[in-house]
């Protein structure tokens, strides 16, 4: 496991990092390195320059902002989120997914933003961000821009990030009601990629769904936003018929392939099952009685 | 006063493992830790294709890279008669490919450079022109009439068959089936798995031209066999070869065979006259080295209505990959498959076996089992459960009817082995009690009404461990016995060496305990050394749970030789005749005057300072031990599981293990072996397999695809103990290292099948991945063969 030759740069400011990206063709940003380093060791990736952003101050914070949005800096590790005592109050979907990302070793080093930038269709965070309607803030030579995640991820392992841009933080918009949500993932073993995963975000107005988002992991060539399933939920009180319809719509939004993790049919079935299970967790008492 | 045996770390003491002191401090000394002056580094270029003709290899790009010192190709090996090497099963294996590549990951070229990064760059710069050929990935394809010939290098090879082999009584078995009330049939596949020790393979070859001596540091479980093999392959005199197997990061059978990397590093050192280090990466280890299993079974049991089994028929089709390089006793082509049903009293049995070549990695090894006993016991216990269901008989009761009774020993097994001891029904009863079997039927019924699926699976098995005896067991003609050498120093401390090779089993701890038991020298006063052929006595190495049965016995026997000599010295010191000297742990005393005695340490000092007339000085000896029989540990494993009917995910609610491995030398180490084995059993039942797509691509070539269970998902185990001493082993011990890996998988699978019984599903082949269990639940159909693998775009 010996990577190709590369240069290593360790800037101490975002401006310096961006100029290094601009000056070097085929440069890659190194944050947690939990996908990039293995790919380099396997020689699937051979960047000429690594720009290590770990020494840039100010990127390691996460928290609720005064406007109700939630920001996650580029150096926030999965474990920071997993161990956070306040995250669950604001972001139940993220809090549910954090302990399910990879394995404990990867979680101590890998980053939330890096995972979204890696754009692996089997990545958990992109599904959560899609469900939550989140964005990535990118900084380049000409300043910052905010890109919705479903536009940010342009394909498998592809994003719209320019070569001289750095994703500096993830932003989850304020909720228009009481935020609920969760994440379920089927994996063969801790640390395995998802056979299938479902991220759910609900914004409740009383017992009615004001807004909903469903992101699907590992069941298509890219992260999937199950918009029709989400639309079914809006305005409902999560009665059994609505839940069944949403589960069916989510399964219909998938395009899984059969592989050693399971057949395409099975993965579709798991998506439907998990959507149903997640929604049942948030079913208001009156809907359950009915 | 005799010593307290537990206090001195003797038999039965759960003494902490002395080797762990250096392991947990990071002070182990593995092959990769060894650094020699002027050492070069070798990397291997592997074939990306499963089956292809090599049209040309252009290595000029590699030579052009600064720091590259040597590039080896098959052509260069062939010029030195090293392109092919003999295997442990009388076949040949390519060292570096010359004519064709025959599996994905096959060794094509080696680059030797100043550091491993440069060597890897060199591999990337080699251009190989391949002409793809149709790949063969299973026995059915291999035996098709128009199948391409994989081994066109062999003169008389006309098809892809390696062997047809049979054992047992065909006519008697046919009669038993004719007389049967019920015949139960089942087909299944034991998927290809891999031992995947934490440490992959590697070597450092150091040929010194000034002395003509070749020293090789090597990850090997059997250093002396390797010395002989290197001598034969490389034509270097055996006394000019020193194999050093330092600390090993696990073996599980993977480090028994000879691999191309070893041979290439040796030639590279001879050519460069510098030490050459080769450290295999994990993918290289998974994709090219000795795998386990990959056997298909057709099994039949003939029974009377009362449950008595009259006869068994088995046919296996085994997939050995591109070269028949199984590490196994030479007489037996499909290992000890015919140890199946050894714990059951069955009068008639017949086994036929066919082995084939495919375009897959070679080297079927005994992955934590005694030569394919894992397959034998899995097939046995799955057949038993299916037969119980076919008879409509309780699975525990069916076993009880057919298990060999305690007073039936010695017992001739269905295929002709002789078992000698055991309390089979007692083990079964302890297991059933522990799992709560009596109330289970009702619990299962009530749970099913509430939509919950519970199941209990039983596996009872005995395993033939400790090859030889040398009459029947040899590898390439080398008889399978073992040895030990004990040197007691004048202060009563000692060094013990054996021809076995520990790789995690804890020999440094347990061998000292055997000496402590025999001589009363505290275990802490004995150092144990293995693995250096220049210092260790000859031995066949450690695998197939043979070390305690064979080398461990040699340790006891050499200790007894030392004690016999010490007795003469004691008589001299006590001024009595030898017949009047009695022994108790740690001292000799005068019969009738127990207070008049000398310690073993005093005898040791006298051996070097006050030797009686006519006795050689010193207190050293060695012993070669050729066991009269295998040892036959017994185990009963019972799993209780719950299957989620919506997802097919199954959880282990309880796993009970009742092991009878005879006398336990170090109970803590025995329990560790059982837990490790059960973990591997769970892995195979639940998640683990290596498969190949139709292009021959290996699915399972890295640890994202080939799964090792972690502490997160491994269930808890409840261990129980029964002790039936081995009647022929000097201290009554039997093998234990592999029992749980061998017997465990069927318990898990039987449990899931029990939970699904109401659906009519009879078999799901391992691994029982959720989608396969769910698929069976939905359709009521069996799920056979490997998980679906398609290379869709």
PDB file of N, CA and C in Angstrom, chain A residues 1-4 42-43 104 107 186 188-193 257-263 266 269-270 273-274 276-277, chain B residues 43 116-117 120-121 124 281 644 646-647 649 687 689 699 703-705 707-709 712-713 769-771 774 788 790 792:
ATOM      1  N   UNK A   1       0.843  -1.197   0.000  1.00  0.00           N
ATOM      2  CA  UNK A   1       0.000   0.000   0.000  1.00  0.00           C
ATOM      3  C   UNK A   1       0.878   1.246   0.000  1.00  0.00           C
ATOM      4  N   UNK A   2       1.435   1.524  -1.151  1.00  0.00           N
ATOM      5  CA  UNK A   2       2.350   2.654  -1.228  1.00  0.00           C
ATOM      6  C   UNK A   2       1.864   3.633  -2.284  1.00  0.00           C
ATOM      7  N   UNK A   3       1.432   4.825  -1.871  1.00  0.00           N
ATOM      8  CA  UNK A   3       0.888   5.787  -2.835  1.00  0.00           C
ATOM      9  C   UNK A   3       1.948   6.305  -3.803  1.00  0.00           C
ATOM     10  N   UNK A   4       1.480   6.911  -4.875  1.00  0.00           N
ATOM     11  CA  UNK A   4       2.392   7.590  -5.791  1.00  0.00           C
ATOM     12  C   UNK A   4       2.981   8.822  -5.093  1.00  0.00           C
ATOM     13  N   UNK A  42      -4.259   2.796  -2.552  1.00  0.00           N
ATOM     14  CA  UNK A  42      -4.621   1.824  -3.587  1.00  0.00           C
ATOM     15  C   UNK A  42      -4.258   2.324  -4.986  1.00  0.00           C
ATOM     16  N   UNK A  43      -3.774   3.543  -5.053  1.00  0.00           N
ATOM     17  CA  UNK A  43      -3.421   4.217  -6.308  1.00  0.00           C
ATOM     18  C   UNK A  43      -4.621   4.382  -7.233  1.00  0.00           C
ATOM     19  N   UNK A 104     -16.022   3.323  14.547  1.00  0.00           N
ATOM     20  CA  UNK A 104     -15.528   4.307  15.529  1.00  0.00           C
ATOM     21  C   UNK A 104     -14.166   4.886  15.168  1.00  0.00           C
ATOM     22  N   UNK A 107     -14.629   7.463  12.457  1.00  0.00           N
ATOM     23  CA  UNK A 107     -15.398   8.619  12.942  1.00  0.00           C
ATOM     24  C   UNK A 107     -14.534   9.615  13.712  1.00  0.00           C
ATOM     25  N   UNK A 186     -28.993  -0.193   6.872  1.00  0.00           N
ATOM     26  CA  UNK A 186     -28.724  -1.629   6.946  1.00  0.00           C
ATOM     27  C   UNK A 186     -27.305  -1.848   6.458  1.00  0.00           C
ATOM     28  N   UNK A 188     -23.932  -4.824   6.638  1.00  0.00           N
ATOM     29  CA  UNK A 188     -23.607  -6.205   6.986  1.00  0.00           C
ATOM     30  C   UNK A 188     -22.753  -6.261   8.247  1.00  0.00           C
ATOM     31  N   UNK A 189     -22.027  -5.199   8.474  1.00  0.00           N
ATOM     32  CA  UNK A 189     -21.121  -5.160   9.606  1.00  0.00           C
ATOM     33  C   UNK A 189     -20.801  -3.702   9.873  1.00  0.00           C
ATOM     34  N   UNK A 190     -20.479  -3.365  11.116  1.00  0.00           N
ATOM     35  CA  UNK A 190     -20.082  -2.001  11.420  1.00  0.00           C
ATOM     36  C   UNK A 190     -18.930  -1.604  10.496  1.00  0.00           C
ATOM     37  N   UNK A 191     -19.074  -0.453   9.856  1.00  0.00           N
ATOM     38  CA  UNK A 191     -18.010   0.012   8.972  1.00  0.00           C
ATOM     39  C   UNK A 191     -18.239  -0.355   7.523  1.00  0.00           C
ATOM     40  N   UNK A 192     -19.205  -1.248   7.274  1.00  0.00           N
ATOM     41  CA  UNK A 192     -19.536  -1.589   5.890  1.00  0.00           C
ATOM     42  C   UNK A 192     -20.302  -0.419   5.279  1.00  0.00           C
ATOM     43  N   UNK A 193     -20.200  -0.300   3.961  1.00  0.00           N
ATOM     44  CA  UNK A 193     -21.070   0.653   3.288  1.00  0.00           C
ATOM     45  C   UNK A 193     -22.514   0.170   3.405  1.00  0.00           C
ATOM     46  N   UNK A 257     -28.664  -1.434  -7.683  1.00  0.00           N
ATOM     47  CA  UNK A 257     -28.170  -2.540  -8.478  1.00  0.00           C
ATOM     48  C   UNK A 257     -27.945  -3.757  -7.576  1.00  0.00           C
ATOM     49  N   UNK A 258     -28.105  -4.901  -8.147  1.00  0.00           N
ATOM     50  CA  UNK A 258     -27.859  -6.132  -7.393  1.00  0.00           C
ATOM     51  C   UNK A 258     -26.358  -6.302  -7.218  1.00  0.00           C
ATOM     52  N   UNK A 259     -25.942  -6.567  -6.002  1.00  0.00           N
ATOM     53  CA  UNK A 259     -24.531  -6.842  -5.770  1.00  0.00           C
ATOM     54  C   UNK A 259     -24.419  -7.757  -4.567  1.00  0.00           C
ATOM     55  N   UNK A 260     -23.211  -7.888  -4.050  1.00  0.00           N
ATOM     56  CA  UNK A 260     -23.016  -8.823  -2.952  1.00  0.00           C
ATOM     57  C   UNK A 260     -23.629  -8.334  -1.648  1.00  0.00           C
ATOM     58  N   UNK A 261     -24.149  -7.130  -1.621  1.00  0.00           N
ATOM     59  CA  UNK A 261     -24.865  -6.684  -0.428  1.00  0.00           C
ATOM     60  C   UNK A 261     -26.337  -7.056  -0.473  1.00  0.00           C
ATOM     61  N   UNK A 262     -26.835  -7.307  -1.678  1.00  0.00           N
ATOM     62  CA  UNK A 262     -28.239  -7.676  -1.776  1.00  0.00           C
ATOM     63  C   UNK A 262     -28.764  -7.406  -3.171  1.00  0.00           C
ATOM     64  N   UNK A 263     -29.904  -7.992  -3.465  1.00  0.00           N
ATOM     65  CA  UNK A 263     -30.497  -7.795  -4.786  1.00  0.00           C
ATOM     66  C   UNK A 263     -31.175  -6.425  -4.851  1.00  0.00           C
ATOM     67  N   UNK A 266     -34.479  -6.433  -3.104  1.00  0.00           N
ATOM     68  CA  UNK A 266     -34.334  -6.429  -1.648  1.00  0.00           C
ATOM     69  C   UNK A 266     -34.028  -5.022  -1.146  1.00  0.00           C
ATOM     70  N   UNK A 269     -37.047  -2.983  -1.123  1.00  0.00           N
ATOM     71  CA  UNK A 269     -37.886  -3.396  -0.001  1.00  0.00           C
ATOM     72  C   UNK A 269     -37.379  -2.798   1.313  1.00  0.00           C
ATOM     73  N   UNK A 270     -36.066  -2.773   1.472  1.00  0.00           N
ATOM     74  CA  UNK A 270     -35.498  -2.217   2.713  1.00  0.00           C
ATOM     75  C   UNK A 270     -35.784  -0.721   2.805  1.00  0.00           C
ATOM     76  N   UNK A 273     -39.303  -0.387   3.904  1.00  0.00           N
ATOM     77  CA  UNK A 273     -39.429  -0.803   5.312  1.00  0.00           C
ATOM     78  C   UNK A 273     -38.883   0.272   6.246  1.00  0.00           C
ATOM     79  N   UNK A 274     -37.729   0.826   5.878  1.00  0.00           N
ATOM     80  CA  UNK A 274     -37.113   1.820   6.759  1.00  0.00           C
ATOM     81  C   UNK A 274     -37.900   3.126   6.756  1.00  0.00           C
ATOM     82  N   UNK A 276     -41.045   3.331   6.398  1.00  0.00           N
ATOM     83  CA  UNK A 276     -42.212   3.044   7.244  1.00  0.00           C
ATOM     84  C   UNK A 276     -41.810   3.060   8.727  1.00  0.00           C
ATOM     85  N   UNK A 277     -40.688   2.461   9.046  1.00  0.00           N
ATOM     86  CA  UNK A 277     -40.275   2.397  10.459  1.00  0.00           C
ATOM     87  C   UNK A 277     -39.945   3.789  11.008  1.00  0.00           C
TER      88      UNK A 277
ATOM     89  N   UNK B  43       8.183  -5.602  -4.758  1.00  0.00           N
ATOM     90  CA  UNK B  43       6.726  -5.550  -4.939  1.00  0.00           C
ATOM     91  C   UNK B  43       6.364  -6.458  -6.108  1.00  0.00           C
ATOM     92  N   UNK B 116      10.035   0.582  -1.083  1.00  0.00           N
ATOM     93  CA  UNK B 116       8.823  -0.041  -1.635  1.00  0.00           C
ATOM     94  C   UNK B 116       8.003   0.897  -2.526  1.00  0.00           C
ATOM     95  N   UNK B 117       8.135   2.212  -2.325  1.00  0.00           N
ATOM     96  CA  UNK B 117       7.415   3.162  -3.188  1.00  0.00           C
ATOM     97  C   UNK B 117       7.955   3.063  -4.620  1.00  0.00           C
ATOM     98  N   UNK B 120       6.880  -0.102  -6.247  1.00  0.00           N
ATOM     99  CA  UNK B 120       5.484  -0.026  -6.705  1.00  0.00           C
ATOM    100  C   UNK B 120       5.402   0.788  -8.005  1.00  0.00           C
ATOM    101  N   UNK B 121       6.135   1.916  -8.048  1.00  0.00           N
ATOM    102  CA  UNK B 121       6.184   2.699  -9.296  1.00  0.00           C
ATOM    103  C   UNK B 121       6.668   1.818 -10.438  1.00  0.00           C
ATOM    104  N   UNK B 124       4.002  -0.381 -11.819  1.00  0.00           N
ATOM    105  CA  UNK B 124       3.058   0.362 -12.654  1.00  0.00           C
ATOM    106  C   UNK B 124       3.623   0.644 -14.039  1.00  0.00           C
ATOM    107  N   UNK B 281       0.700  -6.927   0.639  1.00  0.00           N
ATOM    108  CA  UNK B 281      -0.370  -6.104   1.193  1.00  0.00           C
ATOM    109  C   UNK B 281      -1.613  -6.964   1.411  1.00  0.00           C
ATOM    110  N   UNK B 644     -35.610 -11.227  11.879  1.00  0.00           N
ATOM    111  CA  UNK B 644     -36.551 -10.135  11.623  1.00  0.00           C
ATOM    112  C   UNK B 644     -37.284 -10.442  10.313  1.00  0.00           C
ATOM    113  N   UNK B 646     -39.208  -8.807   8.514  1.00  0.00           N
ATOM    114  CA  UNK B 646     -39.318  -7.700   7.550  1.00  0.00           C
ATOM    115  C   UNK B 646     -38.023  -7.443   6.788  1.00  0.00           C
ATOM    116  N   UNK B 647     -36.889  -7.828   7.390  1.00  0.00           N
ATOM    117  CA  UNK B 647     -35.611  -7.511   6.750  1.00  0.00           C
ATOM    118  C   UNK B 647     -34.724  -8.730   6.512  1.00  0.00           C
ATOM    119  N   UNK B 649     -32.768  -9.825   8.676  1.00  0.00           N
ATOM    120  CA  UNK B 649     -31.635  -9.697   9.607  1.00  0.00           C
ATOM    121  C   UNK B 649     -31.859 -10.656  10.772  1.00  0.00           C
ATOM    122  N   UNK B 687     -21.698 -13.409   7.279  1.00  0.00           N
ATOM    123  CA  UNK B 687     -21.310 -12.305   6.394  1.00  0.00           C
ATOM    124  C   UNK B 687     -20.178 -12.608   5.427  1.00  0.00           C
ATOM    125  N   UNK B 689     -17.605 -14.270   2.693  1.00  0.00           N
ATOM    126  CA  UNK B 689     -17.446 -15.141   1.526  1.00  0.00           C
ATOM    127  C   UNK B 689     -16.573 -14.427   0.507  1.00  0.00           C
ATOM    128  N   UNK B 699     -14.484 -11.005  -5.953  1.00  0.00           N
ATOM    129  CA  UNK B 699     -15.273 -10.127  -5.083  1.00  0.00           C
ATOM    130  C   UNK B 699     -14.953 -10.553  -3.656  1.00  0.00           C
ATOM    131  N   UNK B 703     -10.931  -5.529   2.537  1.00  0.00           N
ATOM    132  CA  UNK B 703     -11.715  -5.686   3.762  1.00  0.00           C
ATOM    133  C   UNK B 703     -12.990  -4.854   3.787  1.00  0.00           C
ATOM    134  N   UNK B 704     -13.308  -4.182   2.690  1.00  0.00           N
ATOM    135  CA  UNK B 704     -14.652  -3.617   2.582  1.00  0.00           C
ATOM    136  C   UNK B 704     -15.606  -4.670   2.029  1.00  0.00           C
ATOM    137  N   UNK B 705     -15.070  -5.586   1.230  1.00  0.00           N
ATOM    138  CA  UNK B 705     -15.922  -6.631   0.658  1.00  0.00           C
ATOM    139  C   UNK B 705     -15.843  -7.930   1.455  1.00  0.00           C
ATOM    140  N   UNK B 707     -15.580  -9.424   4.883  1.00  0.00           N
ATOM    141  CA  UNK B 707     -15.852  -8.820   6.178  1.00  0.00           C
ATOM    142  C   UNK B 707     -15.325  -9.668   7.335  1.00  0.00           C
ATOM    143  N   UNK B 708     -14.596  -9.010   8.219  1.00  0.00           N
ATOM    144  CA  UNK B 708     -14.221  -9.628   9.481  1.00  0.00           C
ATOM    145  C   UNK B 708     -15.104  -8.994  10.555  1.00  0.00           C
ATOM    146  N   UNK B 709     -15.754  -9.805  11.362  1.00  0.00           N
ATOM    147  CA  UNK B 709     -16.643  -9.213  12.367  1.00  0.00           C
ATOM    148  C   UNK B 709     -15.848  -8.465  13.424  1.00  0.00           C
ATOM    149  N   UNK B 712     -18.423  -5.132  17.744  1.00  0.00           N
ATOM    150  CA  UNK B 712     -19.779  -4.560  17.721  1.00  0.00           C
ATOM    151  C   UNK B 712     -20.840  -5.595  17.396  1.00  0.00           C
ATOM    152  N   UNK B 713     -20.553  -6.460  16.432  1.00  0.00           N
ATOM    153  CA  UNK B 713     -21.629  -7.374  16.027  1.00  0.00           C
ATOM    154  C   UNK B 713     -21.422  -8.802  16.509  1.00  0.00           C
ATOM    155  N   UNK B 769     -26.816 -13.879   4.496  1.00  0.00           N
ATOM    156  CA  UNK B 769     -27.003 -12.428   4.398  1.00  0.00           C
ATOM    157  C   UNK B 769     -28.491 -12.127   4.499  1.00  0.00           C
ATOM    158  N   UNK B 770     -28.820 -10.959   5.026  1.00  0.00           N
ATOM    159  CA  UNK B 770     -30.241 -10.636   5.223  1.00  0.00           C
ATOM    160  C   UNK B 770     -31.072 -10.822   3.950  1.00  0.00           C
ATOM    161  N   UNK B 771     -30.552 -10.436   2.800  1.00  0.00           N
ATOM    162  CA  UNK B 771     -31.409 -10.507   1.612  1.00  0.00           C
ATOM    163  C   UNK B 771     -31.684 -11.950   1.203  1.00  0.00           C
ATOM    164  N   UNK B 774     -34.348 -13.140   3.781  1.00  0.00           N
ATOM    165  CA  UNK B 774     -35.626 -12.524   3.431  1.00  0.00           C
ATOM    166  C   UNK B 774     -36.199 -13.158   2.164  1.00  0.00           C
ATOM    167  N   UNK B 788     -25.787 -13.388  -5.268  1.00  0.00           N
ATOM    168  CA  UNK B 788     -25.793 -12.918  -6.642  1.00  0.00           C
ATOM    169  C   UNK B 788     -24.732 -11.848  -6.864  1.00  0.00           C
ATOM    170  N   UNK B 790     -23.316  -9.609 -10.026  1.00  0.00           N
ATOM    171  CA  UNK B 790     -23.357  -9.260 -11.440  1.00  0.00           C
ATOM    172  C   UNK B 790     -22.531  -8.004 -11.612  1.00  0.00           C
ATOM    173  N   UNK B 792     -22.968  -5.215 -13.234  1.00  0.00           N
ATOM    174  CA  UNK B 792     -23.831  -4.286 -13.976  1.00  0.00           C
ATOM    175  C   UNK B 792     -23.122  -2.952 -14.101  1.00  0.00           C
TER     176      UNK B 792
END
